[in-house]
Amino acid sequence: METKNFKYPDTKAYEFVISELKKRGVDLHELSKIACHLQEQFIPQLTEEECYQELNNVLHKRELLNNVMVGLELDRLAEENQLKEPLLSIVRNDAGVFGVDESLALQIADIYGTIGVTNFGYLDRVKYGIIKKFDEDKGHVNTFIDDLLGAIVAATCAKVAHKYA
Ligand code: MG
C-alpha cells in the first residue's frame, strides 16, 4: 500500500515520541543531565538548561523521530505479545545476537557524526542513570528503548559540541 505524495506532519511524530517516552517513565531532564555531564569536561561553562534546549532540538529532527517511533512501537508490540514468532521471543528476551536495536539507535547517532557515534558507543558500555534503569528492568520489554535513549543523549552531546566548535 502506498499513497503517492503522502506526507505526515513532523509535529505528530514529535508528539507521539514525547508522549510515549513519558508513558515509559522517561524524564527528559534526566537525559539532558547525562549529556551535560559528558560534555562539561570539554565545555566548562555549559549549563543544564542549555543541554535541555539542545535535547529539544534533536528531538525535533525527523530522522531521529522516525527511528525512535519504530523502536518504541516494537517494544510495545512485544510487551503486548502482538509480534509474530520468532521475532516476538527475540525482542521479548532482548537476544544478544539480534542487534537491530543497536543498529536502529546507531543510525540516529550517525546523523550527528563522529561525536554522536563515539558517545553512543560509550553510553552503550557505561549505561548511565536512566539508561541503566531500563537496561536492568527485566519486568518489561526494554529492548529498543535503552539504545534509543543512549542515541538521543549522544545526539545531544554532539549538538552541544558542534555549537561550541
Ligand atoms: Mg537493547
mmCIF file of C-alpha atoms and ligand atoms in Angstrom:
data_model
loop_
_atom_site.group_PDB
_atom_site.id
_atom_site.type_symbol
_atom_site.label_atom_id
_atom_site.label_comp_id
_atom_site.label_asym_id
_atom_site.label_seq_id
_atom_site.Cartn_x
_atom_site.Cartn_y
_atom_site.Cartn_z
ATOM 1 C CA MET A 1 0.000 0.000 0.000
ATOM 2 C CA GLU A 2 1.384 3.347 -0.989
ATOM 3 C CA THR A 3 -0.184 6.726 -1.367
ATOM 4 C CA LYS A 4 1.817 8.985 -3.611
ATOM 5 C CA ASN A 5 2.618 12.340 -2.060
ATOM 6 C CA PHE A 6 1.693 11.091 1.409
ATOM 7 C CA LYS A 7 3.152 13.427 3.988
ATOM 8 C CA TYR A 8 2.905 13.328 7.747
ATOM 9 C CA PRO A 9 3.481 16.323 9.898
ATOM 10 C CA ASP A 10 6.645 16.116 11.965
ATOM 11 C CA THR A 11 4.743 17.603 14.885
ATOM 12 C CA LYS A 12 2.635 14.399 15.071
ATOM 13 C CA ALA A 13 5.777 12.286 15.213
ATOM 14 C CA TYR A 14 7.248 14.594 17.851
ATOM 15 C CA GLU A 15 4.085 14.498 19.975
ATOM 16 C CA PHE A 16 3.931 10.707 19.666
ATOM 17 C CA VAL A 17 7.546 10.263 20.770
ATOM 18 C CA ILE A 18 7.239 12.687 23.696
ATOM 19 C CA SER A 19 4.039 11.073 24.908
ATOM 20 C CA GLU A 20 5.402 7.503 24.580
ATOM 21 C CA LEU A 21 8.618 8.413 26.414
ATOM 22 C CA LYS A 22 6.527 9.945 29.196
ATOM 23 C CA LYS A 23 4.378 6.790 29.409
ATOM 24 C CA ARG A 24 7.544 4.721 29.719
ATOM 25 C CA GLY A 25 8.713 6.923 32.603
ATOM 26 C CA VAL A 26 11.391 8.895 30.807
ATOM 27 C CA ASP A 27 12.123 12.319 32.275
ATOM 28 C CA LEU A 28 13.732 14.389 29.522
ATOM 29 C CA HIS A 29 15.706 16.365 32.100
ATOM 30 C CA GLU A 30 17.437 13.156 33.157
ATOM 31 C CA LEU A 31 18.601 12.693 29.570
ATOM 32 C CA SER A 32 19.890 16.249 29.191
ATOM 33 C CA LYS A 33 21.695 15.933 32.538
ATOM 34 C CA ILE A 34 23.651 12.945 31.218
ATOM 35 C CA ALA A 35 24.582 14.897 28.075
ATOM 36 C CA CYS A 36 25.654 17.818 30.240
ATOM 37 C CA HIS A 37 27.758 15.556 32.453
ATOM 38 C CA LEU A 38 29.516 14.099 29.401
ATOM 39 C CA GLN A 39 30.188 17.450 27.715
ATOM 40 C CA GLU A 40 31.059 19.731 30.645
ATOM 41 C CA GLN A 41 34.570 18.312 30.795
ATOM 42 C CA PHE A 42 35.122 19.846 27.347
ATOM 43 C CA ILE A 43 32.918 22.935 27.804
ATOM 44 C CA PRO A 44 33.235 24.121 31.425
ATOM 45 C CA GLN A 45 30.671 26.931 31.052
ATOM 46 C CA LEU A 46 27.989 24.514 29.821
ATOM 47 C CA THR A 47 24.670 24.689 31.680
ATOM 48 C CA GLU A 48 21.973 22.055 32.143
ATOM 49 C CA GLU A 49 19.412 24.445 30.675
ATOM 50 C CA GLU A 50 21.459 24.715 27.501
ATOM 51 C CA CYS A 51 21.694 20.927 27.231
ATOM 52 C CA TYR A 52 17.945 20.650 27.741
ATOM 53 C CA GLN A 53 17.411 23.106 24.869
ATOM 54 C CA GLU A 54 19.711 21.111 22.587
ATOM 55 C CA LEU A 55 17.927 17.901 23.612
ATOM 56 C CA ASN A 56 14.686 19.509 22.493
ATOM 57 C CA ASN A 57 16.320 20.491 19.221
ATOM 58 C CA VAL A 58 17.430 16.964 18.420
ATOM 59 C CA LEU A 59 14.005 15.640 19.432
ATOM 60 C CA HIS A 60 12.540 17.687 16.572
ATOM 61 C CA LYS A 61 14.688 16.048 13.922
ATOM 62 C CA ARG A 62 12.664 13.920 11.533
ATOM 63 C CA GLU A 63 15.249 11.142 11.048
ATOM 64 C CA LEU A 64 15.598 10.751 14.814
ATOM 65 C CA LEU A 65 11.830 10.715 15.348
ATOM 66 C CA ASN A 66 11.360 8.051 12.651
ATOM 67 C CA ASN A 67 13.771 5.608 14.269
ATOM 68 C CA VAL A 68 12.552 6.318 17.800
ATOM 69 C CA MET A 69 8.918 5.731 16.759
ATOM 70 C CA VAL A 70 9.784 2.356 15.213
ATOM 71 C CA GLY A 71 11.817 1.190 18.203
ATOM 72 C CA LEU A 72 9.313 2.261 20.836
ATOM 73 C CA GLU A 73 6.495 0.565 18.953
ATOM 74 C CA LEU A 74 8.435 -2.696 18.625
ATOM 75 C CA ASP A 75 8.978 -2.717 22.410
ATOM 76 C CA ARG A 76 5.289 -2.056 22.979
ATOM 77 C CA LEU A 77 4.114 -4.701 20.496
ATOM 78 C CA ALA A 78 6.444 -7.280 22.037
ATOM 79 C CA GLU A 79 5.271 -6.326 25.539
ATOM 80 C CA GLU A 80 1.653 -6.897 24.397
ATOM 81 C CA ASN A 81 2.549 -10.135 22.574
ATOM 82 C CA GLN A 82 1.453 -8.632 19.266
ATOM 83 C CA LEU A 83 4.513 -9.644 17.240
ATOM 84 C CA LYS A 84 4.774 -12.992 15.465
ATOM 85 C CA GLU A 85 7.370 -15.637 16.269
ATOM 86 C CA PRO A 86 10.293 -15.812 16.182
ATOM 87 C CA LEU A 87 10.515 -12.009 16.372
ATOM 88 C CA LEU A 88 8.303 -11.927 19.462
ATOM 89 C CA SER A 89 10.652 -14.095 21.536
ATOM 90 C CA ILE A 90 13.738 -12.388 20.164
ATOM 91 C CA VAL A 91 12.519 -8.924 21.179
ATOM 92 C CA ARG A 92 10.956 -10.063 24.466
ATOM 93 C CA ASN A 93 14.200 -11.728 25.515
ATOM 94 C CA ASP A 94 16.449 -8.938 24.218
ATOM 95 C CA ALA A 95 18.501 -11.576 22.393
ATOM 96 C CA GLY A 96 22.148 -10.530 22.298
ATOM 97 C CA VAL A 97 22.672 -11.638 18.683
ATOM 98 C CA PHE A 98 19.697 -9.622 17.388
ATOM 99 C CA GLY A 99 21.458 -6.246 17.031
ATOM 100 C CA VAL A 100 18.630 -4.398 15.265
ATOM 101 C CA ASP A 101 18.023 -2.332 18.411
ATOM 102 C CA GLU A 102 21.630 -1.098 18.393
ATOM 103 C CA SER A 103 21.575 -0.537 14.607
ATOM 104 C CA LEU A 104 18.394 1.494 14.727
ATOM 105 C CA ALA A 105 19.848 3.656 17.510
ATOM 106 C CA LEU A 106 23.301 3.889 15.934
ATOM 107 C CA GLN A 107 21.717 5.299 12.797
ATOM 108 C CA ILE A 108 20.401 8.184 14.932
ATOM 109 C CA ALA A 109 23.824 8.839 16.469
ATOM 110 C CA ASP A 110 25.382 8.658 12.995
ATOM 111 C CA ILE A 111 23.356 11.675 11.816
ATOM 112 C CA TYR A 112 25.478 13.690 14.261
ATOM 113 C CA GLY A 113 28.834 12.441 13.026
ATOM 114 C CA THR A 114 31.790 11.117 14.961
ATOM 115 C CA ILE A 115 30.885 12.793 18.260
ATOM 116 C CA GLY A 116 27.422 11.225 18.093
ATOM 117 C CA VAL A 117 28.767 7.777 17.285
ATOM 118 C CA THR A 118 31.575 7.735 19.868
ATOM 119 C CA ASN A 119 29.259 8.967 22.647
ATOM 120 C CA PHE A 120 26.680 6.352 21.672
ATOM 121 C CA GLY A 121 29.330 3.630 21.943
ATOM 122 C CA TYR A 122 30.455 5.000 25.302
ATOM 123 C CA LEU A 123 26.894 5.094 26.685
ATOM 124 C CA ASP A 124 26.279 1.568 25.401
ATOM 125 C CA ARG A 125 29.186 0.439 27.598
ATOM 126 C CA VAL A 126 28.658 2.520 30.744
ATOM 127 C CA LYS A 127 24.834 2.842 30.710
ATOM 128 C CA TYR A 128 24.367 5.941 32.865
ATOM 129 C CA GLY A 129 21.352 6.726 35.057
ATOM 130 C CA ILE A 130 18.023 6.256 33.349
ATOM 131 C CA ILE A 131 19.626 4.184 30.572
ATOM 132 C CA LYS A 132 20.922 1.786 33.215
ATOM 133 C CA LYS A 133 17.463 1.702 34.815
ATOM 134 C CA PHE A 134 15.909 0.435 31.577
ATOM 135 C CA ASP A 135 18.773 -1.947 30.934
ATOM 136 C CA GLU A 136 18.275 -3.517 34.360
ATOM 137 C CA ASP A 137 14.439 -3.522 34.427
ATOM 138 C CA LYS A 138 13.691 -7.115 33.481
ATOM 139 C CA GLY A 139 9.955 -6.802 34.200
ATOM 140 C CA HIS A 140 9.202 -5.057 30.907
ATOM 141 C CA VAL A 141 10.329 -5.203 27.299
ATOM 142 C CA ASN A 142 13.056 -2.559 27.060
ATOM 143 C CA THR A 143 14.956 -3.982 24.121
ATOM 144 C CA PHE A 144 14.862 -0.849 21.990
ATOM 145 C CA ILE A 145 14.345 1.948 24.491
ATOM 146 C CA ASP A 146 17.709 1.734 26.264
ATOM 147 C CA ASP A 147 19.592 2.044 22.970
ATOM 148 C CA LEU A 148 17.291 4.804 21.739
ATOM 149 C CA LEU A 149 17.830 6.842 24.913
ATOM 150 C CA GLY A 150 21.587 6.380 24.550
ATOM 151 C CA ALA A 151 21.329 7.643 20.967
ATOM 152 C CA ILE A 152 19.225 10.664 21.962
ATOM 153 C CA VAL A 153 21.779 11.607 24.621
ATOM 154 C CA ALA A 154 24.663 11.019 22.186
ATOM 155 C CA ALA A 155 22.936 13.231 19.613
ATOM 156 C CA THR A 156 22.524 15.938 22.252
ATOM 157 C CA CYS A 157 26.225 15.692 23.161
ATOM 158 C CA ALA A 158 27.161 16.148 19.506
ATOM 159 C CA LYS A 159 24.784 19.055 19.035
ATOM 160 C CA VAL A 160 26.273 20.801 22.083
ATOM 161 C CA ALA A 161 29.847 20.075 20.930
ATOM 162 C CA HIS A 162 29.149 21.394 17.421
ATOM 163 C CA LYS A 163 27.693 24.559 18.865
ATOM 164 C CA TYR A 164 30.984 25.315 20.633
ATOM 165 C CA ALA A 165 33.283 24.039 17.872
HETATM 166 MG MG MG B 1 18.894 -3.063 23.522
#
